[in-house]
Amino acid sequence: MIIVMQKGASRREIDDVMKEIESMGYQTHPIFGVERTVIGAIGDERGKARLQQLETSPGVERVIPILKPYKLAGLELRKKTPVTVAPGVVFGGMKLPVIAGPCSVESHEQIIATAEAVKQAGATLLRGGAYKPRTSPYSFQGLEEEGLKMLAAAREKTGLPIVTEVMKESVLPLVADYADVLQIGTRNMQNFDLLKAVGQTRKPVMLKRGLASTVHEWLMSAEYIMAQGNLDVILCERGIRTFETLTRNTLDLSAVPALKQESSLPVIVDPSHGTGHASFVPDMARAAVAAGCDGIMVEVHPDPHEAWSDGSQSLTPAAFAELMDSLRSVAAAVGREI
Ligand code: PEP
Ligand code: MN
């Protein structure tokens, strides 16, 4: 519910109403406007009738329902809010961060070489999976903690913050110890226990879109994380399953303007998983920036033919450097910067 305070309500009246809301077991999200203050009350929907009674409290003008089911991820209660993941690395600002790196961490040499190359080309964060969700149980499953250590060494060497996937709650404390951004993969977008668990950390979360999920379901998943108090969520469009087989997924770039209209959260685009083919990645990355995304994530491998996972969609360091050059002009054309 939204509690709209009267114009000129005193600070004391506002505080009293907030206390009353909290005593009913709700979280308060005040927005102090120039003209008046509104207070969002977030919690169990069954208590709506009790909140409605606040209309009789001093200083309150009216109590109205929040119309969208995603209250924090939506725009009724919260304005567009950038997410800072490391000093100077902000998603949702004028400058677009670029996340680059291999699908999987394979060795110390591989991750260091990739980190140095992508940094040289202008990437802002390093990606690399140490825990890999693979379709086949016989495929490489990731180097686990060894991989996390290698990522940390690459961060040490290059200064690039790390984005890495967490697949299950049991390793969340470990992954959170190493990661600057926790990635929730497409297959876990509706793993509600995992979403609640990352919501209890204070690490930024990159939430990938479920491969068969609507934008509405995706925002409800973001809401699970935010409802636990972690508001630092970055959405990542990575393609959805359609009848098309020429591409690995169908990259839904219309989700970008849709989310601009619907959500307080930044949205980035992953054209690597979105297309599945290295030759399609640069065009779709440029299209994503033109569509207004807040960052991109691209898979880069020093030798894609030898990659242990997703080699066919990985760019070489040279192709990535060329892409970065062209992205700078596209970003400038839409009033952004890379
Ligand atoms: C990945 O980023 O390597 C990955 C597994 O992505 P997704 O969850 O989108 O398939
Ligand atoms: Mn991958």
XYZ file of C-alpha atoms and ligand atoms in Angstrom:
349
model
C 0.000 0.000 0.000
C 1.068 3.625 -0.501
C 0.391 6.038 2.342
C 0.157 9.536 0.908
C 0.895 12.181 3.547
C -0.815 15.578 3.468
C 1.049 18.554 2.021
C 2.880 20.091 4.953
C 2.641 17.001 7.195
C 5.205 17.408 9.957
C 8.305 15.243 10.320
C 6.874 13.946 13.572
C 3.623 12.858 11.857
C 5.632 11.108 9.156
C 7.780 9.314 11.752
C 4.709 8.268 13.749
C 3.034 6.799 10.664
C 6.238 4.944 9.734
C 6.444 3.504 13.252
C 2.839 2.412 13.094
C 3.372 0.691 9.748
C 6.480 -1.080 11.061
C 4.645 -2.189 14.201
C 2.188 -4.012 11.914
C 5.127 -5.977 10.499
C 5.616 -4.013 7.268
C 8.767 -2.552 5.754
C 8.585 1.178 5.060
C 9.943 2.861 1.945
C 9.466 6.611 2.264
C 9.850 8.936 -0.693
C 10.388 12.509 0.456
C 9.107 14.706 -2.385
C 9.278 18.483 -2.660
C 5.543 18.860 -2.122
C 4.685 15.856 0.001
C 5.945 12.569 1.379
C 4.610 9.173 0.387
C 5.397 6.013 2.321
C 5.374 2.584 0.723
C 4.337 -0.240 3.058
C 5.629 -3.592 1.877
C 4.695 -6.930 3.367
C 1.952 -9.493 3.731
C -0.911 -8.557 1.436
C -3.447 -9.965 3.894
C -2.922 -6.951 6.165
C -4.217 -4.425 3.604
C -7.355 -3.620 5.602
C -5.333 -2.665 8.676
C -3.114 -0.387 6.624
C -6.193 1.246 5.138
C -7.128 2.403 8.657
C -4.065 4.672 8.681
C -6.259 7.073 6.732
C -7.477 8.304 10.113
C -3.939 8.991 11.448
C -2.774 12.625 11.788
C -1.057 13.950 8.659
C -2.289 11.166 6.351
C -4.215 12.179 3.246
C -5.031 8.779 1.751
C -3.998 5.168 1.529
C -3.945 3.607 -1.914
C -2.955 0.161 -3.163
C 0.241 -0.404 -5.146
C -1.127 -1.678 -8.438
C 1.816 -3.752 -9.671
C 2.709 -6.987 -7.881
C 6.412 -6.091 -8.131
C 6.628 -3.253 -5.667
C 10.362 -2.638 -5.317
C 11.318 -3.817 -8.805
C 8.590 -1.617 -10.295
C 8.355 2.135 -10.620
C 5.384 3.051 -8.446
C 7.396 3.177 -5.237
C 10.934 3.512 -6.404
C 12.449 5.631 -9.116
C 15.103 4.278 -11.500
C 18.055 3.597 -9.249
C 21.596 2.900 -10.452
C 23.481 -0.052 -8.934
C 27.093 0.507 -7.904
C 29.083 -2.725 -7.849
C 32.595 -1.402 -7.177
C 34.134 2.064 -6.876
C 33.291 3.856 -10.125
C 31.473 0.862 -11.666
C 27.801 1.762 -11.918
C 24.974 0.092 -13.841
C 22.156 2.447 -14.767
C 24.204 5.605 -15.222
C 25.232 7.415 -18.362
C 28.339 5.220 -18.739
C 27.771 1.563 -19.700
C 29.890 -1.066 -17.961
C 30.986 -3.981 -20.151
C 31.398 -7.436 -18.603
C 33.673 -9.737 -20.583
C 35.390 -13.058 -20.061
C 35.165 -16.763 -20.724
C 32.112 -18.921 -20.177
C 34.116 -21.081 -17.743
C 37.285 -20.506 -15.793
C 39.614 -23.216 -17.146
C 43.092 -22.440 -15.800
C 45.135 -19.725 -14.147
C 46.790 -18.844 -17.476
C 43.497 -18.751 -19.374
C 41.726 -16.407 -16.966
C 44.717 -14.087 -16.505
C 45.293 -13.833 -20.266
C 41.598 -13.113 -20.869
C 41.389 -10.579 -18.054
C 44.392 -8.681 -19.358
C 43.117 -8.697 -22.929
C 39.587 -7.546 -22.110
C 40.856 -4.886 -19.754
C 43.166 -3.594 -22.474
C 40.152 -3.358 -24.808
C 38.164 -1.384 -22.227
C 36.042 -3.963 -20.354
C 34.969 -2.884 -16.879
C 34.281 -6.261 -15.247
C 35.550 -9.811 -15.688
C 33.156 -12.747 -15.984
C 33.905 -16.452 -15.658
C 31.964 -19.434 -14.345
C 33.437 -21.589 -11.592
C 30.142 -23.431 -11.052
C 28.579 -24.279 -14.393
C 24.963 -25.238 -15.095
C 25.380 -27.674 -18.001
C 22.636 -29.409 -19.940
C 24.574 -32.684 -19.819
C 25.882 -34.181 -16.586
C 28.876 -35.454 -18.603
C 29.957 -31.927 -19.623
C 32.572 -29.946 -17.672
C 30.927 -28.725 -14.471
C 33.392 -26.010 -13.442
C 36.555 -25.789 -11.324
C 34.555 -24.716 -8.250
C 36.638 -23.133 -5.480
C 39.867 -23.457 -7.509
C 38.157 -21.427 -10.227
C 37.092 -18.770 -7.728
C 40.701 -18.460 -6.581
C 41.837 -17.994 -10.173
C 39.226 -15.262 -10.658
C 40.485 -13.534 -7.522
C 44.040 -13.700 -8.870
C 42.859 -12.121 -12.147
C 41.115 -9.352 -10.206
C 44.291 -8.783 -8.208
C 46.307 -8.502 -11.411
C 43.946 -6.296 -13.430
C 41.709 -4.561 -10.901
C 38.603 -5.803 -12.749
C 35.689 -6.700 -10.438
C 34.355 -10.238 -10.850
C 30.954 -11.531 -11.958
C 30.451 -15.230 -11.312
C 27.506 -17.608 -11.027
C 26.157 -19.132 -7.842
C 23.988 -22.185 -8.472
C 23.068 -23.369 -4.995
C 22.674 -22.053 -1.487
C 25.243 -24.404 0.027
C 28.112 -22.605 -1.735
C 26.678 -19.091 -1.545
C 28.908 -17.932 1.371
C 31.966 -19.187 -0.508
C 31.021 -17.633 -3.857
C 29.994 -14.371 -2.145
C 33.436 -14.226 -0.532
C 35.072 -14.010 -3.955
C 32.479 -12.363 -6.206
C 31.797 -8.672 -6.656
C 28.546 -9.517 -8.453
C 26.612 -12.761 -7.920
C 25.176 -14.135 -11.152
C 21.908 -16.065 -11.028
C 21.670 -18.077 -14.223
C 18.687 -18.535 -16.485
C 17.903 -21.992 -15.101
C 17.743 -20.669 -11.539
C 15.630 -17.584 -12.188
C 12.747 -19.180 -10.321
C 14.776 -21.006 -7.676
C 13.000 -19.016 -4.997
C 15.074 -20.313 -2.073
C 18.271 -19.265 -3.855
C 16.757 -15.862 -4.679
C 15.856 -15.328 -1.012
C 19.349 -16.389 0.042
C 21.130 -13.948 -2.295
C 18.624 -11.337 -1.128
C 20.030 -11.733 2.352
C 23.574 -10.980 1.225
C 24.677 -7.446 0.512
C 26.355 -8.326 -2.790
C 24.930 -6.979 -6.048
C 23.052 -9.663 -7.998
C 22.858 -10.050 -11.764
C 19.608 -11.872 -12.444
C 19.424 -13.501 -15.867
C 16.047 -13.929 -17.511
C 14.629 -17.429 -17.372
C 14.784 -19.018 -20.809
C 11.001 -19.395 -20.910
C 10.010 -16.563 -18.603
C 7.948 -13.482 -19.247
C 9.192 -10.046 -18.232
C 6.525 -10.088 -15.527
C 7.861 -13.365 -14.035
C 11.402 -12.025 -14.253
C 10.450 -8.919 -12.267
C 8.698 -11.078 -9.670
C 11.982 -12.976 -9.256
C 13.847 -9.686 -8.795
C 11.224 -8.796 -6.202
C 12.100 -11.975 -4.238
C 15.678 -10.730 -3.903
C 14.693 -7.142 -3.107
C 12.057 -8.131 -0.558
C 14.918 -9.573 1.526
C 16.545 -6.144 1.667
C 19.049 -6.438 -1.172
C 18.040 -3.721 -3.625
C 21.146 -4.057 -5.808
C 19.726 -6.145 -8.623
C 20.767 -5.893 -12.276
C 18.553 -7.634 -14.843
C 20.228 -9.459 -17.730
C 18.359 -10.295 -20.946
C 20.004 -13.414 -22.382
C 17.518 -14.676 -24.924
C 14.416 -16.816 -24.630
C 13.338 -20.116 -26.120
C 11.296 -19.795 -29.321
C 10.651 -22.021 -32.364
C 13.753 -20.594 -34.072
C 16.710 -22.954 -34.307
C 19.219 -20.921 -36.311
C 20.083 -19.041 -33.162
C 20.636 -20.704 -29.764
C 17.994 -18.429 -28.200
C 15.970 -15.474 -29.443
C 17.459 -12.317 -27.971
C 14.445 -10.288 -26.867
C 15.725 -6.737 -27.183
C 12.219 -5.360 -26.795
C 12.572 -6.327 -23.135
C 14.954 -3.357 -22.791
C 12.439 -0.566 -23.538
C 9.734 -2.594 -21.787
C 11.806 -2.658 -18.604
C 12.680 1.021 -18.897
C 8.962 1.660 -18.699
C 8.235 -0.899 -16.008
C 11.180 -1.236 -13.654
C 13.412 0.689 -11.276
C 16.294 -1.679 -12.085
C 19.094 -1.430 -14.644
C 18.996 -3.924 -17.515
C 21.954 -5.340 -19.393
C 22.099 -7.628 -22.428
C 24.079 -10.829 -23.068
C 24.263 -11.305 -26.854
C 26.532 -14.367 -26.485
C 23.928 -16.690 -24.958
C 21.293 -14.666 -26.801
C 22.542 -15.816 -30.198
C 24.936 -18.726 -29.632
C 27.163 -17.703 -32.564
C 30.244 -15.498 -32.294
C 29.543 -14.011 -35.726
C 26.132 -12.691 -34.560
C 27.383 -11.233 -31.291
C 28.793 -7.843 -32.454
C 25.630 -6.811 -34.337
C 23.359 -7.760 -31.444
C 25.639 -6.051 -28.915
C 25.425 -2.841 -30.953
C 21.663 -3.253 -31.271
C 21.401 -3.712 -27.494
C 23.268 -0.478 -26.836
C 21.115 1.309 -29.422
C 18.006 -0.054 -27.655
C 19.063 1.691 -24.454
C 20.517 -1.082 -22.286
C 22.615 -0.233 -19.223
C 25.532 -2.517 -20.014
C 26.453 -5.659 -21.878
C 28.014 -9.004 -21.078
C 30.049 -10.818 -23.723
C 31.900 -14.138 -23.676
C 35.546 -13.819 -24.718
C 38.104 -16.650 -24.864
C 41.785 -16.471 -25.852
C 41.254 -19.480 -28.148
C 37.516 -20.130 -28.702
C 38.158 -23.414 -30.604
C 39.755 -24.854 -27.483
C 37.155 -23.546 -24.995
C 35.707 -26.078 -22.531
C 32.261 -24.500 -22.855
C 30.460 -22.124 -25.218
C 33.434 -21.736 -27.595
C 31.172 -21.236 -30.617
C 29.671 -18.067 -29.160
C 32.907 -16.670 -27.683
C 34.761 -13.775 -29.271
C 38.523 -13.731 -29.635
C 40.254 -10.877 -27.781
C 40.856 -9.172 -31.160
C 37.179 -9.400 -32.145
C 36.215 -8.089 -28.708
C 38.548 -5.085 -29.056
C 37.019 -4.312 -32.455
C 33.521 -4.597 -30.982
C 34.397 -2.201 -28.155
C 35.499 0.423 -30.690
C 32.236 0.249 -32.572
C 30.173 0.205 -29.352
C 31.679 3.533 -28.359
C 30.184 5.227 -31.421
C 26.780 3.564 -30.974
C 26.708 4.610 -27.321
C 27.563 8.200 -28.275
C 24.747 8.191 -30.859
C 22.196 7.386 -28.127
C 23.617 9.794 -25.557
C 25.571 7.236 -23.560
C 29.229 6.439 -23.086
C 31.352 3.277 -22.961
C 26.647 -18.116 -18.508
O 26.571 -16.885 -18.347
O 27.691 -18.724 -18.801
C 25.396 -18.904 -18.428
C 25.416 -20.196 -18.103
O 24.320 -18.179 -18.768
P 22.759 -18.560 -18.807
O 22.391 -18.846 -17.395
O 22.140 -17.317 -19.368
O 22.614 -19.731 -19.729
Mn 28.309 -19.597 -21.271
